[in-house]
Amino acid sequence: MLDQNFEQVLEANKEKIYRICKIYAINPIEPQDLFQEVVFQIWKSLSSFKGNSTIDTWIYRIALNVCMRSKLKFEKSNDKKVRLEAIAFKVADTSIDESEQEKFRFLKQCITTLNESDTLIIVLYLEELSYKEIATVTGLSENHIAVKMKRIRKRLFDCINPKLN
Amino acid sequence: MEEYHLRQIWKSSSKNEYISVDKNQLIKDFKAGMEGREHIVRRRDRREIIAAIVGIIGFGYTLYLYSNLISFIGSILGILSLVYIIFKLRNHRKSKFTKALFLPIHDQLVNQKQFMLGQFKLLNTVLYWASFPLFFANTLIIWGISKSSQPLSIVEQLVYKWEAKLMFTFLIAFFFVYIGWLNKKAAKVNWRPLIKQIETIINNLKNTDN
């Protein structure tokens, strides 16, 4: 049996993990592959969760560390990839709003124009984390995040507004 | 566009797919994943140990075969060098530096950078900690061999003349310099760009001006 805590953690966080993976997955890596790796790493690390931060913060750290590591081509060999057959991705039953999908494509395009550090901050911001929480995830100070956010937000809006209007 | 809309677009991106998890199968997959990774580590460990044992047996054999002091020192140096190489490689294992994925992003990046710098330095200095000791060990063994035993073994026949010793010394030197050069090239091609990339991310994170 799976640990009860892990089940709950996974159920509560799977969507946010997947959103992050969608941003960091670059061909040939699929978001699903990244998602599986993040889930595997969360399971491996669960015993080291001491409760010093919230579980959300802790999950974001693992997800972003795994995604950034993958982007840095840190894991070079494919044989180290974990395959979790238990996780399946099915097209949602509800009809997919194509305009929403297009908007997301624009958003992704704009996010990918940002540098690595700005990307991870904006991702956390879009996940509705407070500056304090972003600071906890990144290891930077709250003030530092606030200053950076001002500039990143402007850059993101400058990019996306012409696309959506 | 307002921030609220942007966040809506962001949140809706995970609604297109439904993620289902078979909880009973997942634990089996996790175990298989762990075993798979452990198997890779075990295979690598086995390869290193077999290579070291073969090398140690080789030097042990020359130790037994040639009783003169110079060859004796060469053989001992060879055995010690191989033990040191294994120790050095095991000391630079990746998991030691990068397994704490729950650390803040900045701290984890610094850890990864440290690991990468370690790997870069390790490859870049192979000439000094692996090639040179093994070169000296082999050279000492060759120069120590003399026409002392009858009948002469194949190795003795090959290298008992000083011209032959000199030629073999150059060949061995060339071989180990080539090994050193290959590793230096690998450090430059594989690790330097990654170190630069990770340094840029760390600097961008700390910098508020860019």
Coordinates of C-alpha atoms in Angstrom, one line a residue:
Chain A
M1 CA 0.0 0.0 0.0
L2 CA 1.0 3.6 -0.7
D3 CA 1.7 5.7 2.3
Q4 CA -1.5 7.6 3.2
N5 CA 0.4 10.9 3.4
F6 CA 1.9 10.4 0.0
E7 CA -1.4 9.6 -1.6
Q8 CA -2.9 12.8 -0.2
V9 CA 0.1 14.9 -1.2
L10 CA 0.1 13.6 -4.7
E11 CA -3.7 14.0 -5.2
A12 CA -3.6 17.6 -3.8
N13 CA -0.6 18.6 -5.9
K14 CA -0.6 16.7 -9.1
E15 CA -2.1 19.6 -11.2
K16 CA 0.3 22.2 -10.0
I17 CA 3.2 19.8 -10.6
Y18 CA 1.9 19.1 -14.1
R19 CA 1.6 22.9 -14.9
I20 CA 5.2 23.4 -13.9
C21 CA 6.3 20.4 -16.0
K22 CA 4.5 21.8 -19.0
I23 CA 6.6 24.9 -18.9
Y24 CA 9.9 23.1 -18.4
A25 CA 9.4 20.3 -20.8
I26 CA 11.4 20.9 -23.9
N27 CA 11.6 18.6 -26.8
P28 CA 12.4 15.6 -26.6
I29 CA 11.4 15.6 -23.0
E30 CA 7.6 15.4 -22.5
P31 CA 5.8 17.0 -19.6
Q32 CA 4.5 13.6 -18.7
D33 CA 8.1 12.3 -18.3
L34 CA 9.0 15.2 -16.1
F35 CA 5.9 14.7 -14.1
Q36 CA 6.8 11.1 -13.4
E37 CA 10.3 12.1 -12.4
V38 CA 9.0 14.7 -10.0
V39 CA 6.5 12.3 -8.5
F40 CA 9.3 9.7 -8.0
Q41 CA 11.6 12.2 -6.4
I42 CA 8.8 13.4 -4.1
W43 CA 8.2 9.8 -3.0
K44 CA 12.0 9.3 -2.5
S45 CA 12.3 12.5 -0.4
L46 CA 9.1 12.2 1.6
S47 CA 10.9 10.7 4.6
S48 CA 13.2 13.8 4.8
F49 CA 10.2 16.2 5.1
K50 CA 10.6 17.6 8.6
G51 CA 7.8 20.1 8.5
N52 CA 10.1 23.1 8.6
S53 CA 8.3 24.5 5.7
T54 CA 4.8 23.9 4.4
I55 CA 4.3 20.8 2.2
D56 CA 3.4 23.1 -0.7
T57 CA 6.7 24.9 -0.5
W58 CA 8.5 21.6 -0.2
I59 CA 6.7 20.2 -3.3
Y60 CA 7.5 23.3 -5.3
R61 CA 11.1 23.0 -4.4
I62 CA 11.4 19.4 -5.6
A63 CA 9.3 20.0 -8.7
L64 CA 11.4 23.0 -9.8
N65 CA 14.7 21.5 -8.8
V66 CA 13.9 18.4 -10.9
C67 CA 12.7 20.5 -13.8
M68 CA 15.7 22.8 -13.8
R69 CA 18.0 19.8 -13.5
S70 CA 16.4 18.3 -16.5
K71 CA 16.8 21.6 -18.4
L72 CA 20.4 21.7 -17.6
K73 CA 20.8 18.3 -19.2
F74 CA 22.0 17.1 -15.9
E75 CA 20.7 13.6 -16.4
K76 CA 22.4 12.7 -19.6
S77 CA 21.5 9.1 -20.0
N78 CA 18.0 7.9 -20.7
D79 CA 18.4 4.7 -18.8
K80 CA 18.1 6.7 -15.6
K81 CA 14.6 7.8 -16.5
V82 CA 11.9 6.4 -14.3
R83 CA 8.8 4.8 -15.9
L84 CA 5.7 4.9 -13.8
E85 CA 3.0 2.9 -15.6
A86 CA 0.6 3.7 -12.8
I87 CA 0.3 7.3 -14.0
A88 CA -1.9 7.8 -17.0
F89 CA -2.7 11.1 -18.8
K90 CA -6.2 11.1 -20.4
V91 CA -7.8 13.9 -22.4
A92 CA -10.3 15.6 -20.1
D93 CA -14.0 14.8 -20.7
T94 CA -15.0 18.4 -20.6
S95 CA -14.7 20.1 -24.0
I96 CA -11.4 21.9 -24.3
D97 CA -11.7 25.6 -25.0
E98 CA -9.4 26.2 -27.9
S99 CA -9.0 29.9 -27.2
E100 CA -7.9 29.1 -23.7
Q101 CA -5.3 26.7 -25.2
E102 CA -4.1 29.3 -27.5
K103 CA -3.8 31.8 -24.7
F104 CA -1.7 29.3 -22.8
R105 CA 0.5 28.8 -25.8
F106 CA 1.1 32.6 -25.8
L107 CA 1.8 32.6 -22.1
K108 CA 4.2 29.8 -22.5
Q109 CA 5.9 31.6 -25.4
C110 CA 6.3 34.7 -23.2
I111 CA 7.6 32.8 -20.2
T112 CA 10.2 31.0 -22.3
T113 CA 11.6 34.4 -23.4
L114 CA 12.5 35.0 -19.7
N115 CA 15.8 33.7 -18.3
E116 CA 15.9 30.7 -16.0
S117 CA 15.7 32.5 -12.8
D118 CA 12.9 34.8 -13.9
T119 CA 11.0 31.8 -15.2
L120 CA 11.0 30.0 -11.9
I121 CA 9.9 33.2 -10.1
I122 CA 7.0 33.9 -12.5
V123 CA 5.9 30.3 -12.3
L124 CA 5.6 30.5 -8.6
Y125 CA 3.9 33.9 -8.9
L126 CA 1.3 32.5 -11.3
E127 CA 0.7 29.7 -8.8
E128 CA -0.4 32.4 -6.5
L129 CA 2.4 32.1 -4.0
S130 CA 3.1 35.1 -1.9
Y131 CA 6.5 36.9 -2.1
K132 CA 7.3 35.3 1.2
E133 CA 6.5 31.8 -0.1
I134 CA 8.5 32.4 -3.3
A135 CA 11.4 33.5 -1.2
T136 CA 11.2 30.3 0.8
V137 CA 11.1 28.2 -2.3
T138 CA 14.0 30.0 -4.0
G139 CA 16.2 30.7 -1.0
L140 CA 16.2 34.4 -1.7
S141 CA 14.9 37.3 0.4
E142 CA 11.4 38.6 0.2
N143 CA 12.6 42.1 -0.8
H144 CA 14.7 40.7 -3.5
I145 CA 11.7 38.8 -4.9
A146 CA 9.6 42.0 -4.8
V147 CA 12.2 44.0 -6.7
K148 CA 12.6 41.2 -9.3
M149 CA 8.9 40.7 -9.7
K150 CA 8.2 44.3 -10.6
R151 CA 10.5 43.9 -13.6
I152 CA 9.5 40.4 -14.6
R153 CA 5.8 41.3 -14.5
K154 CA 6.4 44.2 -16.8
R155 CA 8.3 42.1 -19.2
L156 CA 5.7 39.4 -19.2
F157 CA 2.8 41.8 -19.8
D158 CA 4.8 43.6 -22.5
C159 CA 5.1 40.3 -24.3
I160 CA 1.6 38.9 -23.8
N161 CA -0.6 41.9 -24.2
P162 CA 0.1 42.5 -27.9
K163 CA -0.5 38.7 -28.5
L164 CA -3.9 38.7 -26.8
N165 CA -5.2 42.0 -28.0
Chain B
M1 CA -4.9 42.1 -19.4
E2 CA -5.0 41.8 -15.7
E3 CA -3.1 39.5 -13.4
Y4 CA -6.3 37.6 -12.5
H5 CA -6.7 36.6 -16.2
L6 CA -3.1 35.6 -16.6
R7 CA -3.4 33.3 -13.6
Q8 CA -6.6 31.9 -15.0
I9 CA -4.9 31.0 -18.2
W10 CA -2.1 29.5 -16.2
K11 CA -4.4 27.4 -14.0
S12 CA -6.5 26.2 -16.8
S13 CA -3.4 24.7 -18.5
S14 CA -3.7 21.6 -16.4
K15 CA -7.4 21.1 -17.1
N16 CA -6.9 19.6 -20.6
E17 CA -5.6 16.3 -19.3
Y18 CA -6.9 14.2 -16.5
I19 CA -4.1 12.6 -14.5
S20 CA -5.1 9.2 -13.1
V21 CA -3.0 7.4 -10.6
D22 CA -3.3 3.6 -10.0
K23 CA -2.1 3.7 -6.4
N24 CA -1.5 -0.1 -6.1
Q25 CA 0.6 -0.1 -9.3
L26 CA 2.5 3.1 -8.3
I27 CA 4.2 1.5 -5.3
K28 CA 5.4 -1.3 -7.7
D29 CA 6.7 1.2 -10.2
F30 CA 8.5 3.1 -7.4
K31 CA 10.2 -0.1 -6.3
A32 CA 11.1 -1.0 -9.9
G33 CA 12.4 2.6 -10.4
M34 CA 14.6 2.4 -7.3
E35 CA 15.9 -1.1 -8.2
G36 CA 16.6 0.1 -11.7
R37 CA 18.7 3.0 -10.5
E38 CA 20.4 0.9 -7.9
H39 CA 21.2 -1.6 -10.6
I40 CA 22.9 1.1 -12.6
V41 CA 25.0 2.1 -9.6
R42 CA 25.9 -1.6 -8.8
R43 CA 26.9 -2.2 -12.5
R44 CA 29.2 0.8 -12.4
D45 CA 30.7 -0.2 -9.1
R46 CA 31.3 -3.7 -10.4
R47 CA 33.0 -2.3 -13.5
E48 CA 35.3 -0.1 -11.5
I49 CA 36.1 -2.9 -9.0
I50 CA 36.8 -5.5 -11.8
A51 CA 39.1 -3.0 -13.6
A52 CA 40.9 -2.3 -10.3
I53 CA 41.3 -6.0 -9.5
V54 CA 42.6 -6.8 -13.0
G55 CA 45.1 -3.9 -12.6
I56 CA 46.1 -5.0 -9.1
I57 CA 46.6 -8.6 -10.2
G58 CA 48.8 -7.3 -13.1
F59 CA 51.0 -5.3 -10.8
G60 CA 50.9 -8.1 -8.2
Y61 CA 52.2 -10.4 -10.9
T62 CA 55.1 -8.1 -11.8
L63 CA 55.8 -7.8 -8.1
Y64 CA 56.1 -11.6 -7.9
L65 CA 58.0 -11.9 -11.1
Y66 CA 60.7 -9.2 -10.8
S67 CA 62.4 -9.2 -7.5
N68 CA 64.7 -6.2 -8.1
L69 CA 64.1 -3.0 -6.1
I70 CA 63.1 -0.7 -8.9
S71 CA 60.5 -3.0 -10.4
F72 CA 59.3 -3.7 -6.8
I73 CA 58.8 0.0 -6.2
G74 CA 57.0 0.3 -9.5
S75 CA 54.6 -2.5 -8.8
I76 CA 53.8 -1.2 -5.3
L77 CA 53.3 2.3 -6.8
G78 CA 51.0 0.8 -9.5
I79 CA 48.8 -1.0 -6.9
L80 CA 48.6 2.1 -4.7
S81 CA 47.7 4.3 -7.7
L82 CA 44.8 2.0 -8.6
V83 CA 43.5 2.0 -5.0
Y84 CA 43.8 5.8 -5.0
I85 CA 41.9 6.1 -8.3
I86 CA 39.0 4.0 -7.1
F87 CA 38.9 6.0 -3.9
K88 CA 39.0 9.3 -5.8
L89 CA 36.2 8.2 -8.2
R90 CA 33.9 7.0 -5.4
N91 CA 34.5 10.3 -3.5
H92 CA 33.1 12.3 -6.4
R93 CA 29.8 10.4 -6.7
K94 CA 26.9 12.6 -7.9
S95 CA 24.4 11.5 -5.2
K96 CA 26.6 13.0 -2.5
F97 CA 26.0 16.4 -3.8
T98 CA 22.7 16.5 -5.6
K99 CA 20.2 14.3 -3.8
A100 CA 18.7 16.9 -1.6
L101 CA 16.2 18.1 -4.1
F102 CA 14.0 19.6 -1.4
L103 CA 16.5 22.3 -0.7
P104 CA 15.7 25.9 -1.8
I105 CA 16.4 26.4 -5.5
H106 CA 19.4 28.6 -4.9
D107 CA 21.0 26.2 -2.5
Q108 CA 20.4 23.2 -4.8
L109 CA 21.9 25.2 -7.7
V110 CA 25.0 25.9 -5.6
N111 CA 25.2 22.2 -4.7
Q112 CA 25.0 21.3 -8.4
K113 CA 27.6 23.8 -9.3
Q114 CA 29.9 22.4 -6.7
F115 CA 29.4 18.9 -8.1
M116 CA 30.0 20.1 -11.6
L117 CA 33.2 21.9 -10.6
G118 CA 34.3 18.8 -8.8
Q119 CA 33.7 16.7 -12.0
F120 CA 35.4 19.3 -14.1
K121 CA 38.5 19.4 -11.9
L122 CA 38.5 15.6 -11.7
L123 CA 38.6 15.2 -15.4
N124 CA 40.9 18.1 -16.0
T125 CA 43.5 16.7 -13.6
V126 CA 43.4 13.0 -14.6
L127 CA 47.0 13.6 -16.0
Y128 CA 48.3 14.2 -12.4
W129 CA 46.3 11.8 -10.2
A130 CA 46.0 8.9 -12.6
S131 CA 48.2 9.1 -15.7
F132 CA 51.4 10.2 -14.0
P133 CA 51.4 7.7 -11.1
L134 CA 50.5 4.8 -13.5
F135 CA 53.1 6.0 -16.0
F136 CA 55.8 6.1 -13.4
A137 CA 54.8 2.7 -12.0
N138 CA 55.0 1.1 -15.5
T139 CA 58.2 2.9 -16.3
L140 CA 59.9 1.8 -13.1
I141 CA 58.9 -1.8 -13.7
I142 CA 60.3 -1.7 -17.3
W143 CA 63.6 0.0 -16.3
G144 CA 63.9 -2.4 -13.4
I145 CA 63.8 -5.5 -15.6
S146 CA 67.3 -6.9 -16.2
K147 CA 68.8 -9.9 -17.7
S148 CA 68.8 -11.7 -14.4
S149 CA 66.8 -14.8 -15.0
Q150 CA 67.2 -17.7 -17.4
P151 CA 65.4 -18.4 -19.6
L152 CA 64.2 -14.9 -20.3
S153 CA 60.4 -14.3 -20.2
I154 CA 58.7 -12.7 -23.2
V155 CA 58.5 -9.3 -21.4
E156 CA 62.2 -9.5 -20.5
Q157 CA 63.1 -10.4 -24.0
L158 CA 61.2 -7.4 -25.2
V159 CA 62.6 -4.8 -22.8
Y160 CA 65.9 -5.8 -21.4
K161 CA 67.9 -3.7 -23.9
W162 CA 67.9 0.0 -23.0
E163 CA 66.8 1.1 -26.5
A164 CA 63.7 -1.1 -26.1
K165 CA 63.1 0.3 -22.6
L166 CA 63.3 3.8 -24.0
M167 CA 60.9 3.0 -26.8
F168 CA 58.4 1.4 -24.3
T169 CA 58.7 4.4 -22.0
F170 CA 57.8 6.7 -24.9
L171 CA 54.9 4.5 -25.9
I172 CA 53.5 4.4 -22.3
A173 CA 54.0 8.1 -21.9
F174 CA 52.1 8.7 -25.2
F175 CA 49.3 6.4 -24.0
F176 CA 48.8 8.2 -20.7
V177 CA 49.2 11.7 -22.1
Y178 CA 46.5 10.7 -24.6
I179 CA 44.2 9.5 -21.8
G180 CA 44.8 12.8 -19.9
W181 CA 44.1 14.8 -23.1
L182 CA 40.8 12.9 -23.7
N183 CA 39.7 13.6 -20.2
K184 CA 40.6 17.3 -20.4
K185 CA 38.6 17.5 -23.6
A186 CA 35.6 15.8 -21.9
A187 CA 35.9 18.3 -19.1
K188 CA 35.9 21.2 -21.5
V189 CA 33.1 19.9 -23.7
N190 CA 30.8 18.3 -21.2
W191 CA 31.2 20.3 -18.0
R192 CA 32.4 23.8 -18.8
P193 CA 29.2 24.9 -20.6
L194 CA 27.0 23.5 -17.8
I195 CA 29.1 25.3 -15.2
K196 CA 28.7 28.5 -17.1
Q197 CA 25.0 27.9 -17.5
I198 CA 24.5 27.3 -13.8
E199 CA 26.6 30.3 -12.8
T200 CA 24.5 32.5 -15.0
I201 CA 21.3 31.2 -13.4
I202 CA 22.7 31.7 -9.9
N203 CA 23.9 35.3 -10.8
N204 CA 20.5 36.1 -12.4
L205 CA 18.8 34.9 -9.3
K206 CA 20.9 37.1 -7.0
N207 CA 20.9 40.1 -9.4
T208 CA 17.9 42.4 -9.4
D209 CA 19.1 44.6 -12.3
N210 CA 18.8 42.3 -15.3

